[in-house]
PDB file of C-alpha atoms and ligand atoms in Angstrom:
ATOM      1  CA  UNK A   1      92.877  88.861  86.461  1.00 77.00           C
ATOM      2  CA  UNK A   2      94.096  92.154  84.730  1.00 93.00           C
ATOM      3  CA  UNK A   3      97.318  94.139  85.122  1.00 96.00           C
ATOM      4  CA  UNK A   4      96.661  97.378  86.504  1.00 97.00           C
ATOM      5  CA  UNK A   5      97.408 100.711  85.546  1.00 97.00           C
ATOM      6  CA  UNK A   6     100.261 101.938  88.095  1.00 98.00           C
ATOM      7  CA  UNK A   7      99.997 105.866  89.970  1.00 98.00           C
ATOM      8  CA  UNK A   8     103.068 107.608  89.582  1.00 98.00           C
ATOM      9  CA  UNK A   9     104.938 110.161  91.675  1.00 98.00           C
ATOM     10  CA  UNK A  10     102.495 113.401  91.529  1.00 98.00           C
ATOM     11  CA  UNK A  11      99.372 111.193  91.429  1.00 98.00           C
ATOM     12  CA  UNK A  12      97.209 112.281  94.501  1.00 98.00           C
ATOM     13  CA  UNK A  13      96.318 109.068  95.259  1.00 98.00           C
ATOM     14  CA  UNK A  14      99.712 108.153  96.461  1.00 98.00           C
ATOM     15  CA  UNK A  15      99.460 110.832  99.264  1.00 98.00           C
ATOM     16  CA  UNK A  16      96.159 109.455 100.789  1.00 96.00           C
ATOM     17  CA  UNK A  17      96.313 107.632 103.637  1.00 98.00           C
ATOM     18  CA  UNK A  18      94.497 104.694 103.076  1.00 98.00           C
ATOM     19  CA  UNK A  19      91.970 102.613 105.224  1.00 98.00           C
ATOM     20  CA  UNK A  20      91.600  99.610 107.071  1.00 98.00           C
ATOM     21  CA  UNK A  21      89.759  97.269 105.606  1.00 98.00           C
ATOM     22  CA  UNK A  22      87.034  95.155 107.805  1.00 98.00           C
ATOM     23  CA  UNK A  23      87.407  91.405 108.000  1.00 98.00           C
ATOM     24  CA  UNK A  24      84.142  90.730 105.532  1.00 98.00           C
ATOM     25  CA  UNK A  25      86.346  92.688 103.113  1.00 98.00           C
ATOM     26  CA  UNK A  26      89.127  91.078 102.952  1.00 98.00           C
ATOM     27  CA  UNK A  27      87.168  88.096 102.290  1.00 98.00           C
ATOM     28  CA  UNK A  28      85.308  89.296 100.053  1.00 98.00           C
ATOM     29  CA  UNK A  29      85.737  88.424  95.857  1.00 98.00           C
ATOM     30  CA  UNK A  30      86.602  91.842  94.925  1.00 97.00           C
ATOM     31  CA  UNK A  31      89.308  91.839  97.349  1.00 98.00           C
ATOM     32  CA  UNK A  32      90.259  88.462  95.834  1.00 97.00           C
ATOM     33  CA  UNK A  33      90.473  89.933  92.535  1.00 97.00           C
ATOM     34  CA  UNK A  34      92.305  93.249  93.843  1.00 98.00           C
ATOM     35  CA  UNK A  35      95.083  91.134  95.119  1.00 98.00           C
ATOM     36  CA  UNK A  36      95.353  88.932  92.221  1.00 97.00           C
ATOM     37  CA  UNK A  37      95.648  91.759  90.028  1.00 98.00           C
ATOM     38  CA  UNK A  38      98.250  93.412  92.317  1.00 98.00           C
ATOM     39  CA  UNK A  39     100.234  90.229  92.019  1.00 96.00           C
ATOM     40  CA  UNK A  40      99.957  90.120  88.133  1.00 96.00           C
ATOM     41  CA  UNK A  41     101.033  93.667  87.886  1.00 97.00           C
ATOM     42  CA  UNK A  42     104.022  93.343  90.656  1.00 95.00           C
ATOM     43  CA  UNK A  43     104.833  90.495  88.364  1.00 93.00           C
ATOM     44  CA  UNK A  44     104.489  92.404  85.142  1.00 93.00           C
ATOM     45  CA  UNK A  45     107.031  95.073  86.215  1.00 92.00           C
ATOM     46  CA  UNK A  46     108.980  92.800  88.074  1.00 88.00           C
ATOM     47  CA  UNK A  47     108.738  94.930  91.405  1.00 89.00           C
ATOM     48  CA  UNK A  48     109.402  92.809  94.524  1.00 92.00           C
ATOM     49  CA  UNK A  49     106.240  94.923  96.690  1.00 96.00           C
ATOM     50  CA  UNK A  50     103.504  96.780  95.438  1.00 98.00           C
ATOM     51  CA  UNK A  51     100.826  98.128  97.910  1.00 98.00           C
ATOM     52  CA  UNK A  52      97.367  99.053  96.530  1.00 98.00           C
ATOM     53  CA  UNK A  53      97.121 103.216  96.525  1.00 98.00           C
ATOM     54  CA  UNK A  54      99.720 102.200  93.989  1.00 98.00           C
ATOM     55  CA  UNK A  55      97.179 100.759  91.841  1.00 98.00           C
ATOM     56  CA  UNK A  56      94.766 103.497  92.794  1.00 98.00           C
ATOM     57  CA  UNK A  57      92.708 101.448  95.919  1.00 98.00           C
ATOM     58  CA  UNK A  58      93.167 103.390  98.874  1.00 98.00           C
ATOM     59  CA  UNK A  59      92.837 100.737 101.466  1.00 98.00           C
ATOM     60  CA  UNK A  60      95.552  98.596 103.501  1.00 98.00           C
ATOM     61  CA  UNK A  61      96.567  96.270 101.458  1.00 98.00           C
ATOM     62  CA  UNK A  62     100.296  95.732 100.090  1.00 98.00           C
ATOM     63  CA  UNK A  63     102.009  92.326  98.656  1.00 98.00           C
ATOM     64  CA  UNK A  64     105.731  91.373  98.978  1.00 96.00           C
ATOM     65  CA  UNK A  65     107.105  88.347  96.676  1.00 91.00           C
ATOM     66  CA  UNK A  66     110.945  87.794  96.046  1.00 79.00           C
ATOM     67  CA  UNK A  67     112.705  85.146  93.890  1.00 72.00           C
ATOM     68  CA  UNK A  68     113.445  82.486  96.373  1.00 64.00           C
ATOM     69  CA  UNK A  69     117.014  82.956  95.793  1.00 63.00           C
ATOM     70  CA  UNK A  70     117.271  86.831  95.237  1.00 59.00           C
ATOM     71  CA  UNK A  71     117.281  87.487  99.333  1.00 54.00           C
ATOM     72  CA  UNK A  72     117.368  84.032 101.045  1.00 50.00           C
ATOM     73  CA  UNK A  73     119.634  85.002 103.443  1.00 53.00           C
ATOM     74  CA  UNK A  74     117.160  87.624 105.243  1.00 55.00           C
ATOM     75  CA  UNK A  75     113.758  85.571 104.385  1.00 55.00           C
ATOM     76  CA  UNK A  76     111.954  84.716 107.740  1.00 55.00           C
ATOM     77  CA  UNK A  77     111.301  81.158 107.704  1.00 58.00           C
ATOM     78  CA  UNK A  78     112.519  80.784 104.038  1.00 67.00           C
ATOM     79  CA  UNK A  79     109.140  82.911 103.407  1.00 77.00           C
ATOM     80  CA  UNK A  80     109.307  84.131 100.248  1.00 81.00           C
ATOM     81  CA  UNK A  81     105.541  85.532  99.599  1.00 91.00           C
ATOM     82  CA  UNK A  82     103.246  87.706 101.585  1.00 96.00           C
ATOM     83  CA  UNK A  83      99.814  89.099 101.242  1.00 98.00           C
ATOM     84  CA  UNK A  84      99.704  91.411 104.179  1.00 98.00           C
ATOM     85  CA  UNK A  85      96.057  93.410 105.504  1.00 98.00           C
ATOM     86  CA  UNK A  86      95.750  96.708 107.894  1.00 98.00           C
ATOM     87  CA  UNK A  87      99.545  95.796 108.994  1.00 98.00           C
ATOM     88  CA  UNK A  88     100.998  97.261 111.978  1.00 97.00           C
ATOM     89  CA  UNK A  89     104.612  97.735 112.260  1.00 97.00           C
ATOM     90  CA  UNK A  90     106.920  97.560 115.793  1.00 98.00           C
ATOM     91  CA  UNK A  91     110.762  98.510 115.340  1.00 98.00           C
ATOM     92  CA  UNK A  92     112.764  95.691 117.010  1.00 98.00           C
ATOM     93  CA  UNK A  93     115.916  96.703 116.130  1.00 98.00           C
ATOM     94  CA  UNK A  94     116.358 100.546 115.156  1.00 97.00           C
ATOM     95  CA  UNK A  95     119.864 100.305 113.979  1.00 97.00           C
ATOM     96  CA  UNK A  96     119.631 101.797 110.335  1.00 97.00           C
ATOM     97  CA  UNK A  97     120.198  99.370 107.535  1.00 96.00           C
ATOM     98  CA  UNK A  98     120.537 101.310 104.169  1.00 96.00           C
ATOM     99  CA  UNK A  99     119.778 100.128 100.656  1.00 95.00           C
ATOM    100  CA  UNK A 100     119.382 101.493  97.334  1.00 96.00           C
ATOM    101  CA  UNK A 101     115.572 102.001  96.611  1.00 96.00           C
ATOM    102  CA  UNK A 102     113.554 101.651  93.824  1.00 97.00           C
ATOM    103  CA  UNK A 103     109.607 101.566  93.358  1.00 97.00           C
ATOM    104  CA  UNK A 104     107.315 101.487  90.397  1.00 97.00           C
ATOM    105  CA  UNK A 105     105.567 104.413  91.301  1.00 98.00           C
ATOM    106  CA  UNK A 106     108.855 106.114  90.917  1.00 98.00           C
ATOM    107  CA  UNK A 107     109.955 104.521  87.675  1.00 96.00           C
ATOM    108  CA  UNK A 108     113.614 104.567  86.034  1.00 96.00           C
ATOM    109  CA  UNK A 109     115.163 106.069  89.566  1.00 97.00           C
ATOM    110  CA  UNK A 110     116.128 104.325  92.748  1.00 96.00           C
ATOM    111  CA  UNK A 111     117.287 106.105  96.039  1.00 97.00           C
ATOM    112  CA  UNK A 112     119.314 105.646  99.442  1.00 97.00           C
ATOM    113  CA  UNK A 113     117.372 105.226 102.483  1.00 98.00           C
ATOM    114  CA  UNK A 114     118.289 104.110 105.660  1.00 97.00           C
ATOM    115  CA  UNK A 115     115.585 102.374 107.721  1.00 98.00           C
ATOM    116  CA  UNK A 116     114.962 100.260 111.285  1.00 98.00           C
ATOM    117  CA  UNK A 117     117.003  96.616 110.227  1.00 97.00           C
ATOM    118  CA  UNK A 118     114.820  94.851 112.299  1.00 97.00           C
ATOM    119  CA  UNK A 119     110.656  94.719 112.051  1.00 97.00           C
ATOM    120  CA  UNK A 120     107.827  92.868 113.502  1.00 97.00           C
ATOM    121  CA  UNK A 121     104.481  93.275 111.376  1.00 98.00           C
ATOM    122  CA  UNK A 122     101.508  92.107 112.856  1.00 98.00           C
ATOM    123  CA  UNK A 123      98.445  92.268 110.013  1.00 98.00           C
ATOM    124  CA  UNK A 124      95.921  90.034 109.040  1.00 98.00           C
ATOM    125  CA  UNK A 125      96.111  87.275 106.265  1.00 98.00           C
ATOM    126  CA  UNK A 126      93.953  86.282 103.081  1.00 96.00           C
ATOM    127  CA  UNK A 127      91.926  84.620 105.806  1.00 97.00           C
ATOM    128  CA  UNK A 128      91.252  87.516 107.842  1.00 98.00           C
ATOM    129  CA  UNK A 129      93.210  85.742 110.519  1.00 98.00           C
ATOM    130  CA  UNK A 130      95.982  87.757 112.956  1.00 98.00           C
ATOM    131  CA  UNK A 131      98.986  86.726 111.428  1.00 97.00           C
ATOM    132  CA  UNK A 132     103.001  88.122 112.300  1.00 97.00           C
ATOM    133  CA  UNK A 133     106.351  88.372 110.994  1.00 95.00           C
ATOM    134  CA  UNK A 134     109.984  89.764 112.049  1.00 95.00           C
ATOM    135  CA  UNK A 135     112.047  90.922 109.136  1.00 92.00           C
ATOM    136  CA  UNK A 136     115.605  91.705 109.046  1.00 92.00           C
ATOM    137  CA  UNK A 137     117.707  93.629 106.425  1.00 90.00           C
ATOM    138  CA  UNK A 138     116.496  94.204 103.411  1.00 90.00           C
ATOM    139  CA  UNK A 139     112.948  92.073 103.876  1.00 91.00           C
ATOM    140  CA  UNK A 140     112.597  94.708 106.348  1.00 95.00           C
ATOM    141  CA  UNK A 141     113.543  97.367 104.036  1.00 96.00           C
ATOM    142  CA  UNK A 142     110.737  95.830 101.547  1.00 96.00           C
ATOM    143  CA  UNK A 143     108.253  95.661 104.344  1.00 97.00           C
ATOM    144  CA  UNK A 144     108.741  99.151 105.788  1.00 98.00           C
ATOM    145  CA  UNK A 145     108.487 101.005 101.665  1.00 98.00           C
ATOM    146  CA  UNK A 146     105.451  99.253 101.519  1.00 98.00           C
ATOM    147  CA  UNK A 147     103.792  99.457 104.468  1.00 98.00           C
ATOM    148  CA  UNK A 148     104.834 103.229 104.058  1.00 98.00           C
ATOM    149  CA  UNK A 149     102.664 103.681 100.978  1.00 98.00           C
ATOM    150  CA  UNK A 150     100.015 102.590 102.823  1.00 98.00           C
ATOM    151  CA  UNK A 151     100.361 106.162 104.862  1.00 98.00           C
ATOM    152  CA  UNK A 152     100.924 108.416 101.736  1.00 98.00           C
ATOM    153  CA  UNK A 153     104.655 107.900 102.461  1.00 98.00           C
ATOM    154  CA  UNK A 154     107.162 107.533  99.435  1.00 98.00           C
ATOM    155  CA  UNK A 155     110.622 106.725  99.910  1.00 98.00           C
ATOM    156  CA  UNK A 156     112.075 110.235  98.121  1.00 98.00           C
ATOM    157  CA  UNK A 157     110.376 111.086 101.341  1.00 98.00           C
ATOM    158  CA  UNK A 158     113.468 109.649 103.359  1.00 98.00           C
ATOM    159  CA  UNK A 159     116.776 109.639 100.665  1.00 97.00           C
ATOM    160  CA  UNK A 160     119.342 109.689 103.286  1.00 87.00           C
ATOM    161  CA  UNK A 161     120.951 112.383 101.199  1.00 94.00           C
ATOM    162  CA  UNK A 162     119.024 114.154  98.028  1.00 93.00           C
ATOM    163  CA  UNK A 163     122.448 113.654  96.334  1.00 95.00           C
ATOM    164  CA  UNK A 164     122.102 109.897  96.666  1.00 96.00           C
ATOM    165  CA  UNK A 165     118.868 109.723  94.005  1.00 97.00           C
ATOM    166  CA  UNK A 166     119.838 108.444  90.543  1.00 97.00           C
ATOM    167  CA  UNK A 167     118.348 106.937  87.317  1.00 97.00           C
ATOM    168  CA  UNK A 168     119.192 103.198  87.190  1.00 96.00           C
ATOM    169  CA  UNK A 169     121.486 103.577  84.145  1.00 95.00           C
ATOM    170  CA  UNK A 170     123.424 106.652  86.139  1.00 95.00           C
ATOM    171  CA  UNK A 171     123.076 104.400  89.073  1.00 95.00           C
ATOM    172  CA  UNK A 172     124.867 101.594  87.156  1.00 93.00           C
ATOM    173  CA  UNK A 173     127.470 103.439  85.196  1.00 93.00           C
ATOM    174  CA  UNK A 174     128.642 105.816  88.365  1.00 91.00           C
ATOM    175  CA  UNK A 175     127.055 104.331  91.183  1.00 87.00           C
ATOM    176  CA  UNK A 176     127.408 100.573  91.697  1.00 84.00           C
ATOM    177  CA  UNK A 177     130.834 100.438  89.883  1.00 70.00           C
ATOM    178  CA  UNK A 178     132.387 102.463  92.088  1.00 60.00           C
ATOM    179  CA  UNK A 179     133.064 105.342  89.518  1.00 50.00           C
TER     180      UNK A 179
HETATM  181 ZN1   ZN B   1     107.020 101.781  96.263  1.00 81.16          ZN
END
């Protein structure tokens, strides 16, 4: 296992959108090994998501883990960890649900975005095998940044406002007290 060097905004490799893997592949050792590495690094920079043209692999892969008690409320199932292949995304619920943004490819800054509150993601799992999940509020938030790098899409991409786009210590000092 290694921690892996993270693409920031401006890296190409970001932009790319990525391919589908086959099922051999994502059986395969080296895929193994990619995910384990993306969950070291996640862990490393203690990011709840990281998808893999974030660790310069161009293919559909992303990760989501949360502290089981940072988001219980919105877990499906009480799920608190998913490895996620070629995913597939249906809006359930299209009623926007914003939160404040942030993403390691994008360090220091976090953003508004609205997005769909309500997802189903169909991918495949470590097993290859067809596997599903509905998310609501902010797992679905999670879900839809990731599976949005996957397509070359960054969440500056969708601030709600350019005006709402801070550094985390602006963000603390003027944003989230109010001031
Ligand atoms: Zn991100």
């Amino acid at each position: 296992m290694a921690i892996r060097k993270v693409a920031r905004l401006g890296h190409p490799v970001l932009r790319e959108p990525c391919r589908e893997l086959t099922r051999a592949e994502i059986r395969a050792p080296a895929t193994r090994r990619l995910v384990e590495d993306m969950r070291e690094t996640m862990a490393e920079y203690a990011g709840v998501g990281l998808a893999a043209p974030q660790v310069h692999e161009p293919v559909r892969i992303a990760i989501i883990e949360f502290d089981p008690g940072d988001a219980e409320r919105d877990l499906d199932e009480g799920r608190t960890s998913f490895t996620v292949f070629n995913p597939r995304t249906t809006v359930l619920d299209s009623t926007p649900a914003g939160y404040w943004e942030g993403c390691l490819s994008v360090p220091g800054m976090r953003g508004y975005v609205e997005r769909p509150r309500r997802v189903q993601v169909d991918y495949l799992d470590e097993a290859a095998k067809p596997a599903r999940v509905v998310a609501d509020g902010f797992l679905a938030t999670v879900f839809q940044h990731e599976l949005d790098h996957l397509d070359g899409v960054l969440y500056v991409d969708r601030l709600a406002d350019p005006k709402l786009f801070a550094f985390n210590e602006e963000f603390s000092r003027y944003v989230a007290e109010g001031g």
